[in-house]
Coordinates of C-alpha atoms and ligand atoms in Angstrom, one line a residue:
M227 CA -27.3 -102.0 -28.8
N228 CA -27.6 -105.4 -27.3
L229 CA -29.6 -108.1 -29.1
T230 CA -32.6 -107.9 -26.8
A231 CA -32.9 -104.2 -27.4
L232 CA -32.5 -104.8 -31.1
Q233 CA -35.4 -107.2 -31.1
E234 CA -37.5 -104.7 -29.2
Q235 CA -36.7 -101.9 -31.5
A236 CA -37.5 -104.1 -34.5
I237 CA -41.0 -104.8 -33.1
Q238 CA -41.6 -101.1 -32.5
L239 CA -40.5 -100.2 -36.0
D240 CA -42.9 -102.9 -37.5
E241 CA -45.7 -101.5 -35.4
F242 CA -45.4 -98.0 -36.9
D243 CA -44.4 -99.1 -40.4
P244 CA -46.7 -97.5 -43.0
L245 CA -45.8 -100.2 -45.5
A246 CA -46.5 -103.1 -43.1
D247 CA -49.6 -104.2 -45.1
F248 CA -47.7 -104.7 -48.3
R249 CA -46.2 -107.9 -47.0
E250 CA -49.7 -109.4 -47.3
Q251 CA -49.6 -108.6 -51.0
F252 CA -46.8 -111.1 -51.6
H253 CA -46.5 -114.9 -51.5
I254 CA -43.9 -115.8 -48.9
P255 CA -42.4 -119.2 -49.7
V256 CA -43.1 -122.0 -47.2
I257 CA -40.7 -124.8 -46.3
N258 CA -41.7 -127.7 -44.0
G259 CA -45.0 -125.9 -43.3
K260 CA -43.2 -122.7 -42.1
E261 CA -42.9 -119.4 -43.9
V262 CA -39.2 -118.8 -44.6
R263 CA -37.3 -115.6 -43.7
Y264 CA -36.5 -114.3 -47.1
Y265 CA -33.4 -112.1 -47.7
T266 CA -32.8 -112.7 -51.4
G267 CA -35.0 -110.0 -52.9
N268 CA -31.8 -108.9 -54.6
S269 CA -31.6 -112.2 -56.5
L270 CA -35.2 -113.1 -57.2
G271 CA -37.9 -110.9 -55.8
L272 CA -41.0 -112.6 -54.4
M273 CA -44.2 -112.9 -56.3
P274 CA -47.0 -110.4 -55.8
K275 CA -50.3 -112.2 -55.2
T276 CA -51.9 -110.2 -58.1
T277 CA -49.4 -111.6 -60.7
P278 CA -51.5 -114.6 -61.7
D279 CA -54.4 -112.3 -62.4
Y280 CA -52.3 -110.2 -64.8
L281 CA -51.1 -113.3 -66.5
M282 CA -54.6 -114.7 -66.7
E283 CA -55.8 -111.5 -68.3
V284 CA -53.4 -112.1 -71.2
T285 CA -54.1 -115.8 -71.5
N286 CA -57.9 -115.3 -71.4
D287 CA -57.6 -112.5 -74.0
W288 CA -55.5 -114.9 -76.1
A289 CA -58.1 -117.7 -75.8
R290 CA -61.0 -115.4 -76.5
L291 CA -59.6 -113.2 -79.2
G292 CA -56.6 -115.0 -80.9
V293 CA -54.8 -112.6 -83.1
E294 CA -57.4 -109.8 -82.5
G295 CA -55.9 -109.5 -79.0
H296 CA -53.2 -107.2 -80.5
F297 CA -56.0 -104.6 -80.8
Y298 CA -58.9 -105.7 -78.6
A299 CA -57.3 -107.2 -75.5
K300 CA -58.0 -105.3 -72.3
H301 CA -54.4 -104.0 -72.6
P302 CA -53.8 -104.4 -76.3
W303 CA -50.7 -106.3 -77.0
L304 CA -49.6 -104.1 -79.9
S305 CA -48.9 -101.3 -77.4
Y306 CA -48.5 -103.4 -74.2
H307 CA -45.0 -102.1 -73.5
E308 CA -46.3 -98.5 -73.4
I309 CA -47.7 -99.2 -70.0
F310 CA -44.2 -99.1 -68.5
P311 CA -42.6 -95.7 -69.0
P312 CA -44.9 -93.8 -66.6
L313 CA -44.6 -96.6 -64.0
L314 CA -40.8 -96.7 -64.3
A315 CA -40.2 -92.9 -64.3
P316 CA -40.4 -92.5 -60.5
L317 CA -38.1 -95.5 -60.0
L318 CA -35.5 -94.3 -62.5
G319 CA -35.8 -90.5 -62.5
S320 CA -36.4 -90.7 -66.3
L321 CA -38.6 -89.0 -68.8
E322 CA -41.3 -91.2 -70.2
S323 CA -39.6 -91.0 -73.6
E324 CA -36.4 -92.3 -72.2
T325 CA -37.2 -95.9 -71.2
V326 CA -38.3 -99.0 -73.0
V327 CA -38.9 -102.5 -71.6
M328 CA -37.5 -105.2 -73.9
N329 CA -35.3 -108.3 -74.1
Q330 CA -33.1 -109.6 -71.3
L331 CA -30.4 -107.7 -69.5
T332 CA -27.3 -109.1 -71.2
V333 CA -28.9 -108.7 -74.6
N334 CA -29.6 -105.1 -73.8
L335 CA -26.0 -104.6 -72.5
H336 CA -24.9 -105.6 -76.0
L337 CA -27.4 -103.5 -77.8
M338 CA -26.4 -100.5 -75.7
M339 CA -22.7 -101.1 -76.4
V340 CA -23.5 -101.3 -80.2
S341 CA -24.7 -97.7 -79.8
F342 CA -22.5 -96.3 -77.1
Y343 CA -19.2 -98.1 -77.5
R344 CA -17.7 -96.9 -80.7
P345 CA -14.0 -97.2 -80.2
T346 CA -11.4 -95.5 -82.4
A347 CA -7.7 -96.2 -82.6
K348 CA -7.1 -93.6 -79.9
R349 CA -10.2 -93.7 -77.8
F350 CA -11.0 -97.4 -77.3
K351 CA -11.1 -98.2 -73.6
I352 CA -13.9 -99.2 -71.3
L353 CA -13.6 -98.5 -67.6
C354 CA -15.5 -100.8 -65.2
E355 CA -15.4 -101.9 -61.6
G356 CA -13.2 -104.8 -60.6
R357 CA -15.3 -107.9 -59.9
A358 CA -18.1 -106.8 -62.2
F359 CA -20.8 -109.4 -62.7
S360 CA -19.6 -112.2 -64.9
S361 CA -22.1 -111.6 -67.7
D362 CA -21.1 -107.9 -67.9
Q363 CA -17.5 -108.9 -68.1
Y364 CA -18.2 -111.3 -71.0
A365 CA -20.3 -108.8 -72.8
M366 CA -17.6 -106.1 -72.5
E367 CA -14.8 -108.5 -73.5
S368 CA -16.7 -109.7 -76.5
Q369 CA -17.6 -106.2 -77.6
V370 CA -14.0 -105.1 -77.4
R371 CA -12.9 -108.2 -79.5
F372 CA -15.7 -107.6 -81.9
H373 CA -14.2 -104.2 -82.7
G374 CA -10.7 -105.7 -83.1
F375 CA -9.2 -104.6 -79.8
D376 CA -7.5 -106.6 -77.0
P377 CA -9.5 -106.8 -73.8
E378 CA -6.2 -106.8 -71.8
K379 CA -5.5 -103.4 -73.1
A380 CA -9.0 -102.0 -73.6
I381 CA -10.7 -102.9 -70.4
V382 CA -9.6 -100.9 -67.3
E383 CA -10.8 -102.4 -64.0
V384 CA -10.8 -100.3 -60.8
F385 CA -10.3 -102.3 -57.6
P386 CA -10.5 -101.5 -53.9
R387 CA -7.1 -100.6 -52.3
E388 CA -5.1 -103.3 -50.7
G389 CA -6.8 -104.3 -47.5
E390 CA -10.1 -102.5 -48.3
S391 CA -13.3 -104.0 -49.4
V392 CA -14.9 -101.3 -51.6
I393 CA -13.7 -98.9 -54.3
R394 CA -12.9 -95.4 -53.2
K395 CA -14.8 -92.8 -55.1
E396 CA -11.6 -90.7 -55.5
D397 CA -9.8 -93.7 -57.0
L398 CA -12.6 -94.3 -59.5
L399 CA -12.7 -90.6 -60.6
E400 CA -8.9 -90.4 -60.7
S401 CA -8.8 -93.5 -63.0
I402 CA -11.3 -91.9 -65.3
R403 CA -9.3 -88.7 -65.5
Q404 CA -6.1 -90.7 -66.0
Q405 CA -7.5 -92.6 -69.0
G406 CA -8.6 -89.3 -70.4
D407 CA -8.9 -89.2 -74.1
T408 CA -8.3 -93.0 -74.4
L409 CA -11.5 -93.7 -72.7
A410 CA -14.6 -94.5 -74.9
L411 CA -17.0 -95.7 -72.2
V412 CA -17.5 -95.9 -68.5
L413 CA -19.7 -98.9 -67.7
L414 CA -20.3 -99.8 -64.1
G415 CA -22.9 -101.6 -62.0
G416 CA -24.8 -98.9 -60.2
V417 CA -24.7 -101.1 -57.2
N418 CA -22.0 -103.8 -57.2
F419 CA -23.6 -107.3 -57.0
Y420 CA -20.8 -108.6 -54.7
T421 CA -20.1 -105.9 -52.2
G422 CA -23.4 -104.0 -52.4
Q423 CA -21.5 -100.7 -52.9
L424 CA -23.6 -98.0 -54.5
F425 CA -21.6 -95.7 -56.8
D426 CA -22.0 -92.0 -57.1
M427 CA -23.5 -92.2 -60.5
Q428 CA -24.0 -88.4 -60.9
E429 CA -20.3 -87.6 -60.2
I430 CA -19.0 -90.5 -62.3
T431 CA -21.1 -89.4 -65.2
R432 CA -19.9 -85.8 -64.8
V433 CA -16.2 -86.8 -64.8
G434 CA -16.7 -89.3 -67.6
H435 CA -18.2 -86.6 -69.7
E436 CA -15.4 -84.3 -68.8
V437 CA -12.9 -86.5 -70.4
G438 CA -15.1 -87.1 -73.4
A439 CA -16.3 -90.6 -72.6
L440 CA -19.9 -91.9 -72.6
V441 CA -21.3 -93.2 -69.4
G442 CA -23.7 -96.1 -68.8
F443 CA -24.8 -98.2 -65.8
D444 CA -26.0 -101.7 -65.3
L445 CA -28.8 -101.2 -62.8
A446 CA -29.6 -104.9 -62.1
H447 CA -29.0 -104.2 -58.3
A448 CA -30.1 -100.6 -58.3
A449 CA -33.5 -100.5 -60.0
G450 CA -36.3 -100.7 -57.4
N451 CA -33.7 -100.5 -54.7
V452 CA -32.0 -97.0 -54.5
P453 CA -33.0 -93.5 -55.6
L454 CA -32.1 -92.8 -59.2
E455 CA -32.2 -89.5 -61.2
L456 CA -30.9 -90.8 -64.5
H457 CA -32.2 -87.9 -66.6
D458 CA -30.9 -85.1 -64.4
W459 CA -27.6 -86.9 -63.9
E460 CA -27.3 -87.0 -67.7
V461 CA -26.4 -90.7 -67.7
D462 CA -26.1 -91.7 -71.4
F463 CA -27.8 -95.1 -71.0
A464 CA -28.7 -97.7 -68.4
T465 CA -30.2 -101.2 -68.4
W466 CA -31.5 -103.5 -65.7
C467 CA -33.4 -106.7 -65.1
S468 CA -36.9 -107.0 -63.6
Y469 CA -36.6 -110.2 -61.6
K470 CA -34.4 -108.9 -58.7
Y471 CA -35.8 -105.9 -56.7
L472 CA -38.5 -105.5 -59.3
N473 CA -40.3 -108.8 -58.5
S474 CA -41.3 -109.6 -62.0
G475 CA -40.5 -113.3 -62.1
P476 CA -37.6 -115.6 -63.2
G477 CA -35.9 -114.4 -66.4
G478 CA -38.3 -111.5 -66.5
V479 CA -38.1 -108.8 -69.2
S480 CA -35.4 -106.2 -69.0
G481 CA -35.5 -102.5 -69.6
V482 CA -33.3 -99.7 -70.9
F483 CA -32.9 -96.0 -70.4
I484 CA -31.5 -93.9 -73.2
H485 CA -31.1 -90.2 -72.5
K486 CA -33.2 -87.9 -74.5
K487 CA -30.2 -86.1 -76.0
H488 CA -29.4 -89.3 -77.9
H489 CA -32.8 -90.0 -79.4
L490 CA -32.3 -88.0 -82.6
S491 CA -28.6 -88.4 -82.8
D492 CA -26.8 -90.4 -85.5
L493 CA -25.6 -93.2 -83.1
P494 CA -25.4 -96.6 -84.8
R495 CA -28.1 -99.0 -83.7
F496 CA -29.3 -102.5 -84.5
N497 CA -32.8 -102.0 -85.9
G498 CA -35.9 -104.2 -85.9
W499 CA -39.5 -103.5 -87.0
W500 CA -40.7 -102.6 -83.4
G501 CA -38.4 -99.6 -83.4
Y502 CA -40.0 -98.3 -86.6
R503 CA -42.3 -95.2 -86.7
K504 CA -45.7 -96.3 -85.5
E505 CA -47.9 -94.5 -88.1
D506 CA -46.7 -96.6 -91.0
R507 CA -44.8 -99.6 -89.4
F508 CA -47.2 -102.0 -91.1
Q509 CA -46.5 -100.6 -94.6
M510 CA -43.4 -102.7 -94.1
G511 CA -41.5 -100.9 -96.8
K512 CA -37.7 -100.5 -97.3
G513 CA -35.7 -98.0 -95.3
F514 CA -35.9 -97.7 -91.5
I515 CA -37.6 -94.7 -89.9
P516 CA -37.1 -94.8 -86.2
I517 CA -39.6 -93.8 -83.4
E518 CA -38.2 -90.6 -81.9
T519 CA -37.8 -92.0 -78.4
A520 CA -36.0 -94.9 -76.6
E521 CA -38.5 -97.2 -78.4
A522 CA -36.4 -96.8 -81.5
W523 CA -34.1 -99.4 -79.9
Q524 CA -36.8 -102.1 -79.7
L525 CA -36.4 -105.0 -82.1
S526 CA -39.2 -107.3 -81.6
N527 CA -42.9 -107.2 -80.7
A528 CA -43.5 -107.3 -77.0
P529 CA -43.2 -110.5 -74.9
V530 CA -46.6 -109.8 -73.3
L531 CA -46.7 -112.7 -70.9
S532 CA -43.4 -111.8 -69.3
M533 CA -44.5 -108.1 -69.3
A534 CA -47.8 -108.9 -67.6
A535 CA -45.8 -110.1 -64.5
H536 CA -43.8 -106.9 -64.7
H537 CA -47.0 -104.9 -64.9
A538 CA -48.4 -106.6 -61.8
S539 CA -45.2 -105.7 -59.8
L540 CA -44.8 -102.1 -60.9
D541 CA -48.4 -101.5 -59.9
V542 CA -47.4 -102.6 -56.4
F543 CA -44.5 -100.2 -56.5
Q544 CA -46.8 -97.4 -57.5
R545 CA -49.1 -98.0 -54.6
A546 CA -46.2 -98.2 -52.2
G547 CA -44.5 -95.0 -53.5
M548 CA -40.8 -94.7 -53.8
E549 CA -40.5 -92.1 -51.0
R550 CA -41.9 -94.5 -48.5
L551 CA -39.9 -97.4 -49.8
H552 CA -36.7 -95.4 -49.5
A553 CA -37.5 -94.2 -46.0
K554 CA -38.1 -97.8 -44.9
R555 CA -35.0 -99.1 -46.6
E556 CA -32.9 -96.6 -44.8
Q557 CA -34.4 -97.5 -41.4
M558 CA -33.8 -101.2 -42.2
T559 CA -30.2 -100.4 -43.0
Y560 CA -29.7 -98.6 -39.7
L561 CA -31.1 -101.5 -37.8
M562 CA -28.9 -104.0 -39.7
I563 CA -25.8 -101.9 -39.1
D564 CA -26.6 -101.6 -35.3
G565 CA -27.1 -105.4 -35.2
L566 CA -24.0 -106.3 -37.1
T567 CA -21.9 -103.8 -35.0
E568 CA -23.1 -105.6 -31.8
L569 CA -22.4 -109.0 -33.4
K570 CA -18.9 -107.9 -34.3
R571 CA -18.3 -106.9 -30.6
L572 CA -19.6 -110.3 -29.5
H573 CA -17.6 -112.3 -32.1
P574 CA -14.5 -110.3 -32.9
G575 CA -12.6 -111.4 -36.0
K576 CA -15.2 -113.8 -37.1
F577 CA -16.5 -111.8 -40.0
E578 CA -16.2 -108.5 -41.9
V579 CA -18.9 -106.4 -43.5
F580 CA -18.0 -105.4 -47.0
T581 CA -20.9 -103.0 -47.7
P582 CA -20.5 -99.4 -46.7
D583 CA -22.6 -98.1 -43.8
S584 CA -23.6 -94.8 -45.4
T585 CA -27.1 -94.9 -47.1
Q586 CA -25.5 -92.8 -49.8
E587 CA -23.2 -95.7 -50.7
R588 CA -25.5 -98.7 -50.4
G589 CA -29.0 -100.1 -50.9
C590 CA -30.8 -103.0 -49.3
Q591 CA -28.0 -105.5 -49.6
T592 CA -25.4 -106.3 -46.9
S593 CA -22.4 -108.5 -47.9
I594 CA -21.0 -110.3 -44.9
Y595 CA -17.5 -111.8 -45.5
F596 CA -16.2 -114.8 -43.7
S597 CA -12.5 -115.5 -44.3
S598 CA -13.2 -119.0 -43.2
G599 CA -16.3 -121.1 -42.4
G600 CA -18.7 -118.9 -44.3
R601 CA -20.2 -121.7 -46.3
S602 CA -21.2 -123.6 -43.2
V603 CA -22.7 -120.4 -41.7
F604 CA -24.7 -120.1 -44.9
N605 CA -25.8 -123.7 -44.7
E606 CA -26.9 -123.4 -41.1
L607 CA -28.9 -120.3 -41.9
E608 CA -30.7 -122.2 -44.6
Q609 CA -31.4 -125.1 -42.3
A610 CA -33.0 -122.7 -39.9
G611 CA -35.3 -121.3 -42.6
F612 CA -33.3 -118.2 -43.4
I613 CA -32.9 -117.8 -47.2
T614 CA -29.7 -115.9 -47.9
D615 CA -27.3 -116.2 -50.8
W616 CA -23.7 -117.4 -51.1
R617 CA -21.1 -115.9 -53.3
E618 CA -17.6 -117.3 -53.7
P619 CA -15.1 -117.0 -52.1
G620 CA -16.7 -116.1 -48.8
V621 CA -19.7 -113.8 -48.9
V622 CA -23.2 -114.3 -47.5
R623 CA -25.4 -111.6 -49.1
V624 CA -28.6 -110.6 -47.3
A625 CA -31.0 -108.0 -48.7
P626 CA -34.2 -107.4 -46.7
V627 CA -36.4 -105.3 -48.9
P628 CA -39.0 -102.6 -47.8
L629 CA -41.9 -104.0 -49.7
Y630 CA -42.3 -107.3 -48.0
N631 CA -39.7 -107.8 -45.3
R632 CA -40.3 -106.9 -41.7
F633 CA -37.9 -105.1 -39.4
K634 CA -38.2 -108.2 -37.1
E635 CA -36.6 -110.2 -39.9
V636 CA -33.5 -108.0 -39.7
A637 CA -33.2 -108.5 -35.9
D638 CA -33.9 -112.3 -36.3
L639 CA -31.1 -112.6 -38.8
V640 CA -28.6 -111.0 -36.4
T641 CA -29.9 -113.2 -33.5
Q642 CA -29.6 -116.3 -35.6
L643 CA -26.0 -115.4 -36.7
D644 CA -25.2 -114.8 -33.1
S645 CA -26.3 -118.3 -32.2
I646 CA -24.5 -119.9 -35.1
L647 CA -21.3 -118.1 -34.3
S648 CA -21.6 -119.0 -30.6
S649 CA -21.7 -122.7 -31.3
Ligands
LIG794 C1 -28.4 -110.4 -62.4 C2 -27.4 -109.7 -63.2 C3 -27.2 -110.1 -64.6 C4 -28.0 -111.2 -65.2 O1 -28.1 -111.1 -66.6 P1 -29.3 -111.7 -67.4 O2 -29.0 -111.3 -68.8 O3 -30.6 -111.2 -66.9 O4 -29.2 -113.2 -67.2 C5 -26.3 -109.4 -65.3 N1 -25.5 -108.4 -64.8 C6 -25.7 -108.0 -63.5 C7 -24.8 -106.9 -62.9 C8 -26.6 -108.7 -62.7 O5 -26.7 -108.3 -61.4

């Protein structure tokens, strides 16, 4: 499809987009008096216009009620976090008892490994994807050392084959089988942050369990992006952040999923008062009696201000509906692929697309790799008001999202890249 046809198709798609009105519900950043074209919803999602109202509700209740806000706020702070499981269930494919919103992502990765990484002399390895996000690598390495093992021996990274950009599913599954009874934990990013590759979490979980390992996912780039069925897939645990696709503000509160089958098990866990049985939590006696859900993993009382922003955003998701979001995301992906295919024809050898084409293997993000000159392409995009993101050594990541991006922005990006690469 030539670039004129691409533009025309984008305009058509926008015209018939049932989610088109949702863009109005977000603040689009303005630079030099002009709305930017925003492609970094995978890094920091935009702010819903309702967010300040949700925050103000909390600050007003605080001003009005002081400590009594725990009980008498419009949404009482004592149980504020209980708002989230029903809102998250359709995004995650979870039972309401299986999620809890708490802490930050890396903190939660550690807490999950406390429970789900219990190495023995024989079964001590963690399998992850090569080029996992830095913080995940540091968390895994330090957990391994904490248990007295050597990360060099205990961490198994699976890489793409020579000359390929993403990891083959059969290689991943084969590595899991190969590690067999030495494997304690499989811990992957559900969607890799660098390549945008979406892993087959159901199959990975199945094969991980087959060899007797536990299986968890970091869903930082998956939650609010791709369809998830964590409960049915029997994933043991997952954790994510809320500030990327979930639009809940910088450093926003994280969440965890813990499969029901583990709630009453004897897994070790770091405890705090907010995980204690609710009926008599405030007796504050000796001996810990856990809540019989994922809430048992909570340590502290809820960071309500951060949660208010999360609440605002998840209400937008609920109004949009995941089915419509997934349908639009797929259409945006097809348009992006058509555009980049044409761009490749026009500029052979200038760039390579890392992200797989199949919507089974990717979400919103496309990672465009430039073996040289990528940084200046990124800079030129920025100067033209296109906000994308740069990852060393040569990747421009772009992630138009169905909630607030237009199809036109996908076509515009391709057109802009064409003009940059032509000059
Ligand atoms: C964004 C991201 C993080 C960030 O961790 P924080 O604890 O929220 O700072 C960690 N892991 C992955 C895979 C990410 O994409």
